[in-house]
Structures are given as structure tokens and as C-alpha cells.
PDB file of C-alpha atoms in Angstrom:
ATOM      1  CA  MET K   1     -82.902  38.397  -1.697  1.00  0.00           C
ATOM      2  CA  THR K   2     -83.766  34.855  -2.754  1.00  0.00           C
ATOM      3  CA  GLU K   3     -81.256  31.982  -2.780  1.00  0.00           C
ATOM      4  CA  ALA K   4     -81.245  32.067  -6.585  1.00  0.00           C
ATOM      5  CA  ALA K   5     -80.538  35.795  -6.564  1.00  0.00           C
ATOM      6  CA  ASP K   6     -77.721  35.301  -4.048  1.00  0.00           C
ATOM      7  CA  SER K   7     -76.150  32.672  -6.309  1.00  0.00           C
ATOM      8  CA  ALA K   8     -76.396  34.951  -9.323  1.00  0.00           C
ATOM      9  CA  ALA K   9     -74.741  37.783  -7.372  1.00  0.00           C
ATOM     10  CA  ASP K  10     -71.878  35.503  -6.366  1.00  0.00           C
ATOM     11  CA  ALA K  11     -71.390  34.455  -9.987  1.00  0.00           C
ATOM     12  CA  ASP K  12     -71.251  38.111 -11.067  1.00  0.00           C
ATOM     13  CA  LEU K  13     -68.196  38.772  -8.888  1.00  0.00           C
ATOM     14  CA  SER K  14     -65.316  38.951 -11.359  1.00  0.00           C
ATOM     15  CA  ILE K  15     -62.278  36.802 -10.573  1.00  0.00           C
ATOM     16  CA  LEU K  16     -58.849  36.992 -12.193  1.00  0.00           C
ATOM     17  CA  ILE K  17     -56.564  34.016 -11.548  1.00  0.00           C
ATOM     18  CA  ALA K  18     -52.889  34.647 -12.232  1.00  0.00           C
ATOM     19  CA  GLY K  19     -51.601  31.242 -13.273  1.00  0.00           C
ATOM     20  CA  ALA K  20     -53.195  28.021 -14.487  1.00  0.00           C
ATOM     21  CA  GLY K  21     -50.795  25.575 -12.909  1.00  0.00           C
ATOM     22  CA  ALA K  22     -51.717  22.829 -10.467  1.00  0.00           C
ATOM     23  CA  THR K  23     -53.222  25.276  -7.964  1.00  0.00           C
ATOM     24  CA  GLY K  24     -54.733  27.993 -10.162  1.00  0.00           C
ATOM     25  CA  GLY K  25     -55.901  25.522 -12.775  1.00  0.00           C
ATOM     26  CA  ALA K  26     -57.633  23.179 -10.334  1.00  0.00           C
ATOM     27  CA  PHE K  27     -59.381  25.744  -8.155  1.00  0.00           C
ATOM     28  CA  GLY K  28     -60.125  27.896 -11.194  1.00  0.00           C
ATOM     29  CA  THR K  29     -61.808  24.939 -12.884  1.00  0.00           C
ATOM     30  CA  TYR K  30     -64.053  24.330  -9.888  1.00  0.00           C
ATOM     31  CA  LEU K  31     -65.000  28.017  -9.750  1.00  0.00           C
ATOM     32  CA  LEU K  32     -65.682  28.151 -13.488  1.00  0.00           C
ATOM     33  CA  GLU K  33     -67.834  25.030 -13.413  1.00  0.00           C
ATOM     34  CA  ALA K  34     -69.872  26.532 -10.577  1.00  0.00           C
ATOM     35  CA  GLY K  35     -70.758  29.450 -12.828  1.00  0.00           C
ATOM     36  CA  ARG K  36     -68.279  31.972 -11.472  1.00  0.00           C
ATOM     37  CA  ASP K  37     -66.934  34.739 -13.732  1.00  0.00           C
ATOM     38  CA  VAL K  38     -63.323  33.544 -14.080  1.00  0.00           C
ATOM     39  CA  THR K  39     -60.498  34.821 -16.289  1.00  0.00           C
ATOM     40  CA  PHE K  40     -56.978  33.372 -16.319  1.00  0.00           C
ATOM     41  CA  LEU K  41     -53.936  35.661 -16.617  1.00  0.00           C
ATOM     42  CA  LEU K  42     -51.338  33.601 -18.491  1.00  0.00           C
ATOM     43  CA  ARG K  43     -48.013  33.937 -20.256  1.00  0.00           C
ATOM     44  CA  GLN K  44     -48.302  34.205 -24.006  1.00  0.00           C
ATOM     45  CA  ALA K  45     -47.323  30.633 -24.886  1.00  0.00           C
ATOM     46  CA  ARG K  46     -49.597  29.116 -22.228  1.00  0.00           C
ATOM     47  CA  ALA K  47     -52.420  31.482 -23.220  1.00  0.00           C
ATOM     48  CA  ALA K  48     -52.177  30.457 -26.876  1.00  0.00           C
ATOM     49  CA  LYS K  49     -52.307  26.761 -25.991  1.00  0.00           C
ATOM     50  CA  VAL K  50     -55.262  27.143 -23.626  1.00  0.00           C
ATOM     51  CA  ARG K  51     -57.175  29.283 -26.112  1.00  0.00           C
ATOM     52  CA  GLU K  52     -56.700  26.671 -28.807  1.00  0.00           C
ATOM     53  CA  GLU K  53     -57.211  23.499 -26.781  1.00  0.00           C
ATOM     54  CA  GLY K  54     -59.130  24.601 -23.683  1.00  0.00           C
ATOM     55  CA  LEU K  55     -58.015  23.891 -20.114  1.00  0.00           C
ATOM     56  CA  ARG K  56     -57.954  20.164 -19.448  1.00  0.00           C
ATOM     57  CA  PHE K  57     -58.465  19.094 -15.847  1.00  0.00           C
ATOM     58  CA  THR K  58     -58.081  15.585 -14.489  1.00  0.00           C
ATOM     59  CA  ALA K  59     -58.633  14.273 -10.976  1.00  0.00           C
ATOM     60  CA  PRO K  60     -59.155  10.800  -9.474  1.00  0.00           C
ATOM     61  CA  ASP K  61     -62.825  11.045 -10.513  1.00  0.00           C
ATOM     62  CA  ALA K  62     -62.649  13.488 -13.431  1.00  0.00           C
ATOM     63  CA  ASP K  63     -61.253  14.144 -16.890  1.00  0.00           C
ATOM     64  CA  ARG K  64     -62.731  17.124 -18.698  1.00  0.00           C
ATOM     65  CA  THR K  65     -61.755  20.111 -20.792  1.00  0.00           C
ATOM     66  CA  ASN K  66     -63.290  23.578 -20.459  1.00  0.00           C
ATOM     67  CA  LYS K  67     -63.150  26.597 -22.695  1.00  0.00           C
ATOM     68  CA  VAL K  68     -61.949  29.423 -20.462  1.00  0.00           C
ATOM     69  CA  GLU K  69     -61.465  33.176 -20.664  1.00  0.00           C
ATOM     70  CA  VAL K  70     -57.782  34.032 -21.013  1.00  0.00           C
ATOM     71  CA  ILE K  71     -55.842  37.296 -20.987  1.00  0.00           C
ATOM     72  CA  THR K  72     -52.117  38.055 -21.178  1.00  0.00           C
ATOM     73  CA  ALA K  73     -50.248  40.768 -19.295  1.00  0.00           C
ATOM     74  CA  GLU K  74     -49.700  42.612 -22.572  1.00  0.00           C
ATOM     75  CA  GLU K  75     -53.406  42.536 -23.397  1.00  0.00           C
ATOM     76  CA  LEU K  76     -54.371  43.643 -19.894  1.00  0.00           C
ATOM     77  CA  SER K  77     -51.908  46.517 -20.032  1.00  0.00           C
ATOM     78  CA  ALA K  78     -53.229  47.659 -23.422  1.00  0.00           C
ATOM     79  CA  ALA K  79     -56.862  47.503 -22.301  1.00  0.00           C
ATOM     80  CA  PRO K  80     -57.026  47.671 -18.477  1.00  0.00           C
ATOM     81  CA  GLN K  81     -60.020  46.147 -16.734  1.00  0.00           C
ATOM     82  CA  THR K  82     -60.496  45.836 -13.011  1.00  0.00           C
ATOM     83  CA  PHE K  83     -61.653  42.707 -11.206  1.00  0.00           C
ATOM     84  CA  ASP K  84     -63.353  42.213  -7.848  1.00  0.00           C
ATOM     85  CA  LEU K  85     -60.901  39.504  -6.806  1.00  0.00           C
ATOM     86  CA  VAL K  86     -57.399  38.634  -7.989  1.00  0.00           C
ATOM     87  CA  ILE K  87     -56.044  35.213  -7.016  1.00  0.00           C
ATOM     88  CA  VAL K  88     -52.277  34.895  -7.345  1.00  0.00           C
ATOM     89  CA  ALA K  89     -51.402  31.232  -7.935  1.00  0.00           C
ATOM     90  CA  VAL K  90     -47.906  31.226  -9.400  1.00  0.00           C
ATOM     91  CA  LYS K  91     -44.608  29.904  -8.085  1.00  0.00           C
ATOM     92  CA  ALA K  92     -43.006  32.257  -5.569  1.00  0.00           C
ATOM     93  CA  ASN K  93     -40.198  33.027  -8.005  1.00  0.00           C
ATOM     94  CA  GLY K  94     -42.777  34.447 -10.408  1.00  0.00           C
ATOM     95  CA  LEU K  95     -44.289  36.867  -7.894  1.00  0.00           C
ATOM     96  CA  ASP K  96     -42.165  39.908  -8.746  1.00  0.00           C
ATOM     97  CA  SER K  97     -43.340  39.990 -12.352  1.00  0.00           C
ATOM     98  CA  VAL K  98     -46.936  39.114 -11.456  1.00  0.00           C
ATOM     99  CA  ILE K  99     -47.123  42.052  -9.029  1.00  0.00           C
ATOM    100  CA  ASP K 100     -46.626  44.334 -12.019  1.00  0.00           C
ATOM    101  CA  ASP K 101     -48.763  42.244 -14.390  1.00  0.00           C
ATOM    102  CA  ILE K 102     -51.882  42.460 -12.234  1.00  0.00           C
ATOM    103  CA  ALA K 103     -51.661  46.240 -11.708  1.00  0.00           C
ATOM    104  CA  PRO K 104     -54.149  47.121 -14.504  1.00  0.00           C
ATOM    105  CA  ALA K 105     -56.632  44.661 -12.954  1.00  0.00           C
ATOM    106  CA  VAL K 106     -56.516  46.114  -9.437  1.00  0.00           C
ATOM    107  CA  GLY K 107     -59.004  48.860  -8.664  1.00  0.00           C
ATOM    108  CA  GLU K 108     -59.657  50.602  -5.366  1.00  0.00           C
ATOM    109  CA  GLN K 109     -62.096  47.875  -4.254  1.00  0.00           C
ATOM    110  CA  THR K 110     -60.188  44.878  -5.623  1.00  0.00           C
ATOM    111  CA  LEU K 111     -59.066  42.260  -3.104  1.00  0.00           C
ATOM    112  CA  ILE K 112     -56.049  40.022  -3.689  1.00  0.00           C
ATOM    113  CA  ILE K 113     -55.490  36.515  -2.328  1.00  0.00           C
ATOM    114  CA  PRO K 114     -52.032  34.990  -2.886  1.00  0.00           C
ATOM    115  CA  PHE K 115     -51.622  31.226  -2.728  1.00  0.00           C
ATOM    116  CA  LEU K 116     -47.820  31.101  -2.617  1.00  0.00           C
ATOM    117  CA  ASN K 117     -45.320  29.375  -0.375  1.00  0.00           C
ATOM    118  CA  GLY K 118     -43.533  31.304   2.353  1.00  0.00           C
ATOM    119  CA  MET K 119     -44.384  34.623   4.004  1.00  0.00           C
ATOM    120  CA  ALA K 120     -42.381  37.204   2.027  1.00  0.00           C
ATOM    121  CA  GLN K 121     -45.120  37.279  -0.633  1.00  0.00           C
ATOM    122  CA  ILE K 122     -47.549  38.856   1.853  1.00  0.00           C
ATOM    123  CA  GLU K 123     -45.198  41.745   2.613  1.00  0.00           C
ATOM    124  CA  LYS K 124     -44.447  42.350  -1.073  1.00  0.00           C
ATOM    125  CA  LEU K 125     -48.101  42.450  -2.066  1.00  0.00           C
ATOM    126  CA  GLU K 126     -49.090  44.561   0.948  1.00  0.00           C
ATOM    127  CA  ASN K 127     -46.365  47.081   0.109  1.00  0.00           C
ATOM    128  CA  ARG K 128     -47.701  47.410  -3.445  1.00  0.00           C
ATOM    129  CA  TYR K 129     -51.422  47.125  -2.672  1.00  0.00           C
ATOM    130  CA  PRO K 130     -51.863  48.191   0.985  1.00  0.00           C
ATOM    131  CA  GLY K 131     -55.082  47.105   2.652  1.00  0.00           C
ATOM    132  CA  GLN K 132     -56.202  45.023  -0.319  1.00  0.00           C
ATOM    133  CA  VAL K 133     -54.498  41.700   0.467  1.00  0.00           C
ATOM    134  CA  LEU K 134     -56.085  38.736   2.234  1.00  0.00           C
ATOM    135  CA  GLY K 135     -54.140  35.737   3.489  1.00  0.00           C
ATOM    136  CA  GLY K 136     -54.657  32.346   1.929  1.00  0.00           C
ATOM    137  CA  PHE K 137     -53.237  28.883   1.508  1.00  0.00           C
ATOM    138  CA  VAL K 138     -54.395  25.695  -0.142  1.00  0.00           C
ATOM    139  CA  LYS K 139     -53.945  22.003   0.374  1.00  0.00           C
ATOM    140  CA  ILE K 140     -53.888  20.104  -2.888  1.00  0.00           C
ATOM    141  CA  VAL K 141     -51.567  17.589  -4.511  1.00  0.00           C
ATOM    142  CA  GLY K 142     -51.243  18.312  -8.193  1.00  0.00           C
ATOM    143  CA  THR K 143     -49.022  18.857 -11.173  1.00  0.00           C
ATOM    144  CA  ILE K 144     -49.063  19.844 -14.836  1.00  0.00           C
ATOM    145  CA  ARG K 145     -48.778  16.968 -17.297  1.00  0.00           C
ATOM    146  CA  ASP K 146     -48.651  17.638 -21.044  1.00  0.00           C
ATOM    147  CA  GLY K 147     -50.404  20.949 -20.450  1.00  0.00           C
ATOM    148  CA  ALA K 148     -53.210  19.403 -18.404  1.00  0.00           C
ATOM    149  CA  VAL K 149     -53.938  20.306 -14.796  1.00  0.00           C
ATOM    150  CA  VAL K 150     -53.713  17.063 -12.799  1.00  0.00           C
ATOM    151  CA  GLN K 151     -55.135  16.766  -9.285  1.00  0.00           C
ATOM    152  CA  LEU K 152     -53.504  13.626  -7.905  1.00  0.00           C
ATOM    153  CA  THR K 153     -55.666  13.010  -4.815  1.00  0.00           C
ATOM    154  CA  ASN K 154     -59.146  13.970  -3.663  1.00  0.00           C
ATOM    155  CA  MET K 155     -57.780  16.461  -1.138  1.00  0.00           C
ATOM    156  CA  ALA K 156     -58.624  20.060  -2.107  1.00  0.00           C
ATOM    157  CA  VAL K 157     -58.949  22.665   0.641  1.00  0.00           C
ATOM    158  CA  MET K 158     -58.781  26.458   0.393  1.00  0.00           C
ATOM    159  CA  THR K 159     -58.264  28.513   3.566  1.00  0.00           C
ATOM    160  CA  ILE K 160     -58.579  32.304   3.555  1.00  0.00           C
ATOM    161  CA  GLY K 161     -58.638  35.023   6.187  1.00  0.00           C
ATOM    162  CA  ASP K 162     -58.155  38.722   6.834  1.00  0.00           C
ATOM    163  CA  LEU K 163     -54.588  39.590   7.813  1.00  0.00           C
ATOM    164  CA  GLN K 164     -55.817  41.725  10.728  1.00  0.00           C
ATOM    165  CA  GLY K 165     -58.329  39.152  11.940  1.00  0.00           C
ATOM    166  CA  ALA K 166     -61.491  40.803  10.589  1.00  0.00           C
ATOM    167  CA  ASP K 167     -64.206  38.823   8.841  1.00  0.00           C
ATOM    168  CA  VAL K 168     -63.671  37.944   5.189  1.00  0.00           C
ATOM    169  CA  PRO K 169     -66.120  40.007   3.105  1.00  0.00           C
ATOM    170  CA  THR K 170     -69.245  37.919   2.524  1.00  0.00           C
ATOM    171  CA  PRO K 171     -69.240  38.322  -1.288  1.00  0.00           C
ATOM    172  CA  ILE K 172     -65.710  36.886  -1.430  1.00  0.00           C
ATOM    173  CA  SER K 173     -66.387  33.857   0.780  1.00  0.00           C
ATOM    174  CA  ALA K 174     -69.709  33.225  -0.972  1.00  0.00           C
ATOM    175  CA  ALA K 175     -68.132  33.362  -4.426  1.00  0.00           C
ATOM    176  CA  LEU K 176     -65.377  30.942  -3.428  1.00  0.00           C
ATOM    177  CA  ASP K 177     -67.681  28.444  -1.718  1.00  0.00           C
ATOM    178  CA  VAL K 178     -68.318  26.025  -4.582  1.00  0.00           C
ATOM    179  CA  PRO K 179     -68.465  22.234  -5.098  1.00  0.00           C
ATOM    180  CA  GLY K 180     -65.170  20.425  -5.659  1.00  0.00           C
ATOM    181  CA  PHE K 181     -63.154  21.816  -2.788  1.00  0.00           C
ATOM    182  CA  LYS K 182     -63.632  22.732   0.864  1.00  0.00           C
ATOM    183  CA  LEU K 183     -63.510  26.439   1.736  1.00  0.00           C
ATOM    184  CA  GLN K 184     -62.417  27.502   5.216  1.00  0.00           C
ATOM    185  CA  THR K 185     -62.408  31.078   6.542  1.00  0.00           C
ATOM    186  CA  VAL K 186     -60.329  31.642   9.675  1.00  0.00           C
ATOM    187  CA  ALA K 187     -59.524  34.570  11.928  1.00  0.00           C
ATOM    188  CA  GLY K 188     -55.928  33.478  12.620  1.00  0.00           C
ATOM    189  CA  ILE K 189     -54.722  33.256   9.035  1.00  0.00           C
ATOM    190  CA  ILE K 190     -51.181  34.366   9.922  1.00  0.00           C
ATOM    191  CA  ASP K 191     -50.840  31.394  12.278  1.00  0.00           C
ATOM    192  CA  GLY K 192     -52.102  29.154   9.487  1.00  0.00           C
ATOM    193  CA  LEU K 193     -49.638  30.620   6.995  1.00  0.00           C
ATOM    194  CA  TRP K 194     -46.786  29.977   9.419  1.00  0.00           C
ATOM    195  CA  GLU K 195     -47.956  26.380   9.960  1.00  0.00           C
ATOM    196  CA  LYS K 196     -48.008  25.732   6.241  1.00  0.00           C
ATOM    197  CA  TRP K 197     -44.612  27.385   5.762  1.00  0.00           C
ATOM    198  CA  THR K 198     -43.133  25.283   8.554  1.00  0.00           C
ATOM    199  CA  PHE K 199     -44.576  22.083   7.087  1.00  0.00           C
ATOM    200  CA  ILE K 200     -43.411  22.670   3.501  1.00  0.00           C
ATOM    201  CA  ALA K 201     -39.983  23.718   4.789  1.00  0.00           C
ATOM    202  CA  ALA K 202     -39.727  20.550   6.886  1.00  0.00           C
ATOM    203  CA  ALA K 203     -40.815  18.427   3.916  1.00  0.00           C
ATOM    204  CA  GLY K 204     -38.262  20.214   1.747  1.00  0.00           C
ATOM    205  CA  VAL K 205     -35.404  19.753   4.205  1.00  0.00           C
ATOM    206  CA  VAL K 206     -36.220  16.084   4.828  1.00  0.00           C
ATOM    207  CA  THR K 207     -36.530  15.008   1.193  1.00  0.00           C
ATOM    208  CA  CYS K 208     -33.814  17.279  -0.226  1.00  0.00           C
ATOM    209  CA  LEU K 209     -31.250  16.606   2.499  1.00  0.00           C
ATOM    210  CA  PHE K 210     -31.672  12.836   2.212  1.00  0.00           C
ATOM    211  CA  ARG K 211     -32.531  12.906  -1.522  1.00  0.00           C
ATOM    212  CA  ALA K 212     -35.275  10.307  -1.258  1.00  0.00           C
ATOM    213  CA  PRO K 213     -38.995   9.770  -0.637  1.00  0.00           C
ATOM    214  CA  VAL K 214     -40.157   9.462   2.953  1.00  0.00           C
ATOM    215  CA  GLY K 215     -40.475   5.668   2.878  1.00  0.00           C
ATOM    216  CA  ALA K 216     -36.882   5.191   1.751  1.00  0.00           C
ATOM    217  CA  ILE K 217     -35.677   7.612   4.431  1.00  0.00           C
ATOM    218  CA  MET K 218     -37.513   5.603   7.098  1.00  0.00           C
ATOM    219  CA  GLU K 219     -36.062   2.356   5.778  1.00  0.00           C
ATOM    220  CA  ALA K 220     -32.585   3.879   5.998  1.00  0.00           C
ATOM    221  CA  GLY K 221     -33.037   4.777   9.664  1.00  0.00           C
ATOM    222  CA  GLY K 222     -33.882   8.457   9.322  1.00  0.00           C
ATOM    223  CA  ARG K 223     -36.849   8.650  11.704  1.00  0.00           C
ATOM    224  CA  SER K 224     -35.050  10.371  14.585  1.00  0.00           C
ATOM    225  CA  HIS K 225     -33.441  12.856  12.197  1.00  0.00           C
ATOM    226  CA  VAL K 226     -36.862  13.796  10.812  1.00  0.00           C
ATOM    227  CA  HIS K 227     -38.064  14.512  14.348  1.00  0.00           C
ATOM    228  CA  THR K 228     -35.029  16.730  14.887  1.00  0.00           C
ATOM    229  CA  ILE K 229     -35.698  18.636  11.649  1.00  0.00           C
ATOM    230  CA  VAL K 230     -39.341  19.213  12.528  1.00  0.00           C
ATOM    231  CA  ASP K 231     -38.483  20.418  16.040  1.00  0.00           C
ATOM    232  CA  GLU K 232     -35.800  22.730  14.652  1.00  0.00           C
ATOM    233  CA  LEU K 233     -38.106  24.455  12.187  1.00  0.00           C
ATOM    234  CA  GLU K 234     -41.087  24.636  14.516  1.00  0.00           C
ATOM    235  CA  ALA K 235     -38.827  26.437  17.003  1.00  0.00           C
ATOM    236  CA  VAL K 236     -38.512  29.260  14.452  1.00  0.00           C
ATOM    237  CA  ALA K 237     -42.296  29.597  14.200  1.00  0.00           C
ATOM    238  CA  ALA K 238     -42.596  29.640  17.995  1.00  0.00           C
ATOM    239  CA  ALA K 239     -39.922  32.332  18.299  1.00  0.00           C
ATOM    240  CA  ALA K 240     -41.795  34.395  15.703  1.00  0.00           C
ATOM    241  CA  GLY K 241     -44.905  34.285  17.888  1.00  0.00           C
ATOM    242  CA  HIS K 242     -46.772  31.708  15.794  1.00  0.00           C
ATOM    243  CA  PRO K 243     -46.279  28.327  17.497  1.00  0.00           C
ATOM    244  CA  VAL K 244     -47.405  25.304  15.515  1.00  0.00           C
ATOM    245  CA  SER K 245     -50.503  23.596  16.906  1.00  0.00           C
ATOM    246  CA  GLU K 246     -50.381  20.067  18.275  1.00  0.00           C
ATOM    247  CA  ALA K 247     -52.641  18.914  15.436  1.00  0.00           C
ATOM    248  CA  SER K 248     -50.369  20.393  12.776  1.00  0.00           C
ATOM    249  CA  HIS K 249     -47.271  18.978  14.498  1.00  0.00           C
ATOM    250  CA  ALA K 250     -48.817  15.504  14.550  1.00  0.00           C
ATOM    251  CA  MET K 251     -49.852  15.759  10.903  1.00  0.00           C
ATOM    252  CA  THR K 252     -46.339  16.812   9.875  1.00  0.00           C
ATOM    253  CA  LEU K 253     -44.710  13.917  11.692  1.00  0.00           C
ATOM    254  CA  LYS K 254     -47.247  11.453  10.309  1.00  0.00           C
ATOM    255  CA  MET K 255     -46.587  12.521   6.723  1.00  0.00           C
ATOM    256  CA  LEU K 256     -42.805  12.694   7.086  1.00  0.00           C
ATOM    257  CA  THR K 257     -42.282   9.427   8.979  1.00  0.00           C
ATOM    258  CA  GLU K 258     -44.744   7.072   7.273  1.00  0.00           C
ATOM    259  CA  ASP K 259     -43.253   3.695   6.445  1.00  0.00           C
ATOM    260  CA  GLY K 260     -43.405   2.880   2.739  1.00  0.00           C
ATOM    261  CA  SER K 261     -44.563   6.371   1.775  1.00  0.00           C
ATOM    262  CA  ALA K 262     -43.710   7.643  -1.706  1.00  0.00           C
ATOM    263  CA  PHE K 263     -44.200  11.242  -0.559  1.00  0.00           C
ATOM    264  CA  THR K 264     -41.697  13.851  -1.703  1.00  0.00           C
ATOM    265  CA  SER K 265     -41.880  17.622  -1.439  1.00  0.00           C
ATOM    266  CA  SER K 266     -42.553  19.819  -4.462  1.00  0.00           C
ATOM    267  CA  LEU K 267     -39.167  21.423  -3.783  1.00  0.00           C
ATOM    268  CA  TYR K 268     -37.464  18.030  -4.080  1.00  0.00           C
ATOM    269  CA  ARG K 269     -39.344  17.244  -7.288  1.00  0.00           C
ATOM    270  CA  ASP K 270     -38.335  20.549  -8.874  1.00  0.00           C
ATOM    271  CA  VAL K 271     -34.703  20.232  -7.805  1.00  0.00           C
ATOM    272  CA  THR K 272     -34.294  16.644  -8.995  1.00  0.00           C
ATOM    273  CA  ALA K 273     -35.995  17.495 -12.302  1.00  0.00           C
ATOM    274  CA  GLY K 274     -33.644  20.409 -12.870  1.00  0.00           C
ATOM    275  CA  LEU K 275     -36.517  22.919 -12.802  1.00  0.00           C
ATOM    276  CA  PRO K 276     -36.498  26.397 -11.245  1.00  0.00           C
ATOM    277  CA  SER K 277     -37.174  25.898  -7.551  1.00  0.00           C
ATOM    278  CA  GLU K 278     -38.477  27.834  -4.566  1.00  0.00           C
ATOM    279  CA  THR K 279     -35.379  27.075  -2.479  1.00  0.00           C
ATOM    280  CA  GLU K 280     -34.813  30.672  -1.422  1.00  0.00           C
ATOM    281  CA  HIS K 281     -38.499  31.472  -0.898  1.00  0.00           C
ATOM    282  CA  ILE K 282     -39.180  28.435   1.281  1.00  0.00           C
ATOM    283  CA  LEU K 283     -35.861  27.654   2.956  1.00  0.00           C
ATOM    284  CA  GLY K 284     -33.716  30.755   2.437  1.00  0.00           C
ATOM    285  CA  ASP K 285     -36.309  33.133   3.871  1.00  0.00           C
ATOM    286  CA  LEU K 286     -36.909  30.823   6.835  1.00  0.00           C
ATOM    287  CA  ALA K 287     -33.170  30.615   7.543  1.00  0.00           C
ATOM    288  CA  ALA K 288     -32.944  34.410   7.435  1.00  0.00           C
ATOM    289  CA  LYS K 289     -35.874  34.686   9.845  1.00  0.00           C
ATOM    290  CA  ALA K 290     -34.250  32.135  12.172  1.00  0.00           C
ATOM    291  CA  GLU K 291     -31.010  34.138  12.215  1.00  0.00           C
ATOM    292  CA  GLU K 292     -32.959  37.335  12.929  1.00  0.00           C
ATOM    293  CA  LEU K 293     -34.700  35.619  15.846  1.00  0.00           C
ATOM    294  CA  GLY K 294     -31.534  33.954  17.162  1.00  0.00           C
ATOM    295  CA  VAL K 295     -32.757  30.384  16.555  1.00  0.00           C
ATOM    296  CA  ALA K 296     -30.138  27.818  15.555  1.00  0.00           C
ATOM    297  CA  THR K 297     -31.116  25.793  12.461  1.00  0.00           C
ATOM    298  CA  PRO K 298     -28.115  23.604  11.575  1.00  0.00           C
ATOM    299  CA  LEU K 299     -30.008  21.072   9.436  1.00  0.00           C
ATOM    300  CA  LEU K 300     -31.864  23.777   7.533  1.00  0.00           C
ATOM    301  CA  ASP K 301     -28.552  25.565   6.941  1.00  0.00           C
ATOM    302  CA  LEU K 302     -26.892  22.334   5.781  1.00  0.00           C
ATOM    303  CA  THR K 303     -29.693  21.690   3.295  1.00  0.00           C
ATOM    304  CA  LEU K 304     -29.391  25.215   1.942  1.00  0.00           C
ATOM    305  CA  VAL K 305     -25.653  24.752   1.375  1.00  0.00           C
ATOM    306  CA  GLN K 306     -26.344  21.565  -0.561  1.00  0.00           C
ATOM    307  CA  LEU K 307     -29.069  23.121  -2.719  1.00  0.00           C
ATOM    308  CA  ARG K 308     -27.157  26.339  -3.344  1.00  0.00           C
ATOM    309  CA  ALA K 309     -24.038  24.395  -4.284  1.00  0.00           C
ATOM    310  CA  GLY K 310     -26.101  22.415  -6.781  1.00  0.00           C
ATOM    311  CA  GLU K 311     -27.441  25.640  -8.295  1.00  0.00           C
ATOM    312  CA  ALA K 312     -23.923  27.087  -8.509  1.00  0.00           C
ATOM    313  CA  GLN K 313     -22.773  24.101 -10.546  1.00  0.00           C
ATOM    314  CA  LYS K 314     -25.403  24.830 -13.183  1.00  0.00           C
ATOM    315  CA  ARG K 315     -24.079  28.316 -13.853  1.00  0.00           C
ATOM    316  CA  PRO K 316     -21.763  28.793 -16.837  1.00  0.00           C
TER     317      PRO K 316
END
């Protein structure tokens, strides 16, 4: 097969992306612009807006709007159609409903890649769609602003792998290897998922416990406490059989102890904005795992008390 024919075959692979937020919208835009067959599964209000206005995407070097294929869960249920690949790119607290929403799109050969925080999502999807789930995580800094997908830095990396360590099917890796972001396929995806979970949990504990960006925490004398938090959470990963690599450990400390840094975690941003947060999916699940493994996590537990108390005050 010629290179041109290979490219055409990759483009023919049908991709459904559940969610057009910072993750789904950015990576979906890159796939669409590379000629991939992409459809977005969106809630009705978001679907109506995107159908009318297109999906606007901005990055440090970009500002463009694309017309995209959109479908709602109601439309998919009324007229089922299966896809080759389903990418789940919603907040973890939206997973339960999305598991049902994507059912009419999942055929016997469909593969599913979730890009969600934490590890519970893998078990939930595997229970519903056994043998059809790949592991995946992304590195991107983004948000939604006035309906537009905003990529805030040039960093955009997608990492995928088979949960049992087999090779990722070539059509999947070929279809996802497009300009705009770096694609990595790895054999030890579970280790990678644990490293990401540990990092986002550490970032969440640090910024939520001290209620400030990293630079302000350093100025206030919090450096040694950040080291303690990181060590505490990485001990959970080690006890689970997935020790954090030296490179990942160094990266975590660099990001969470950088003088003058404005970095905050997405969990902190959601909590301080009064938005629904992934507290239980990122921190609650990790605390439960730590208890199961017999690992003491006093600073994680303290942060959870603070965040849960804040949520309790919002209830009528």
C-alpha cells in the first residue's frame, strides 16, 4: 500500500469524541484538521452552540474555527451508529452518564480510550466494555473560555497503551499520529496512569491545602511541606506496585516548588470558582487506596476534610 493510501485508510477510521472541553476539543481539532473522521458527542446545549457557531480553537500560535460533526446522546440512541474508536474526554464526574451515552456507538470491534483523571474510570469502563478499553492520558494546559477551546501553552502530548502490555493496534496509533501534538505509545501504560494520578493528586493537595499558587506557597515557606506531600502520595503508588520514576518525581517537585510560579491545579481552579470538582475522583479514591494498602496519608486526609467541609456548606 502506498503512503497516500495508508493516510487515506487512517482518515477513514471513525472516531467519536465524548466531550469538547479543553482536552477533547483541542485533540479533536488537531485530528479533524489532519483529515480524520471525527464526530463530537455533546450535551444538547453545547451541541446547539457548536452546530451554529462551529468549534473555535485558540492556542499560543492559533485562532481558528472549524465546522465539526456533532451528535447528542439522544440522537445516537435514536439512530445507533458504531465507531472504530471512542475517546472519552469528560470530567471524571461525568463518566457514569457517558458510559451509557456511548453504548450505541460501541460495536464488537470498537476500542475505547478514556482521558480522565484517576484510575477508577478504567475499572468502570472495563466492567461495561471488557477487552475494549485502552489506557491513555494527556498532557495539555487548557480551558474553555466563552465557548472556545483554549490551549494555554504549546505542550500537547497524548500517551496511549494496551492495559495488558500488548502493542496498540496499528490503525489506532496511525490515526492518532497527527500534527499539533506528540503521540506516544507505551507498554507500561498502567505505570504511566499511576504517575499522572500521583502528580495531579500532589498538585491538588498542595494548591488546595494552602489555597494559593505554587509561587506564593514557596514565598510563604512551604517548600519542605510540598516535599512531604509528594513523598506521602508517591508512597501509595509504590505500595500499589507502581513506583514513580525518578524522572517523574523530579518533574513533580520542579513544578510544585518553582519560585514565582503561577501554577495551580485544575482541582484548585474548580474549587475556588465554585464549579463541580473531581475531589473524590482524584483525592478520595487515592485516600481509599492508601487505606486499603495500609499507607498513612495525613496531609491528603486533611485536604479531603477541608474540601468536603466546603462542599457540605454549599448544601441547603
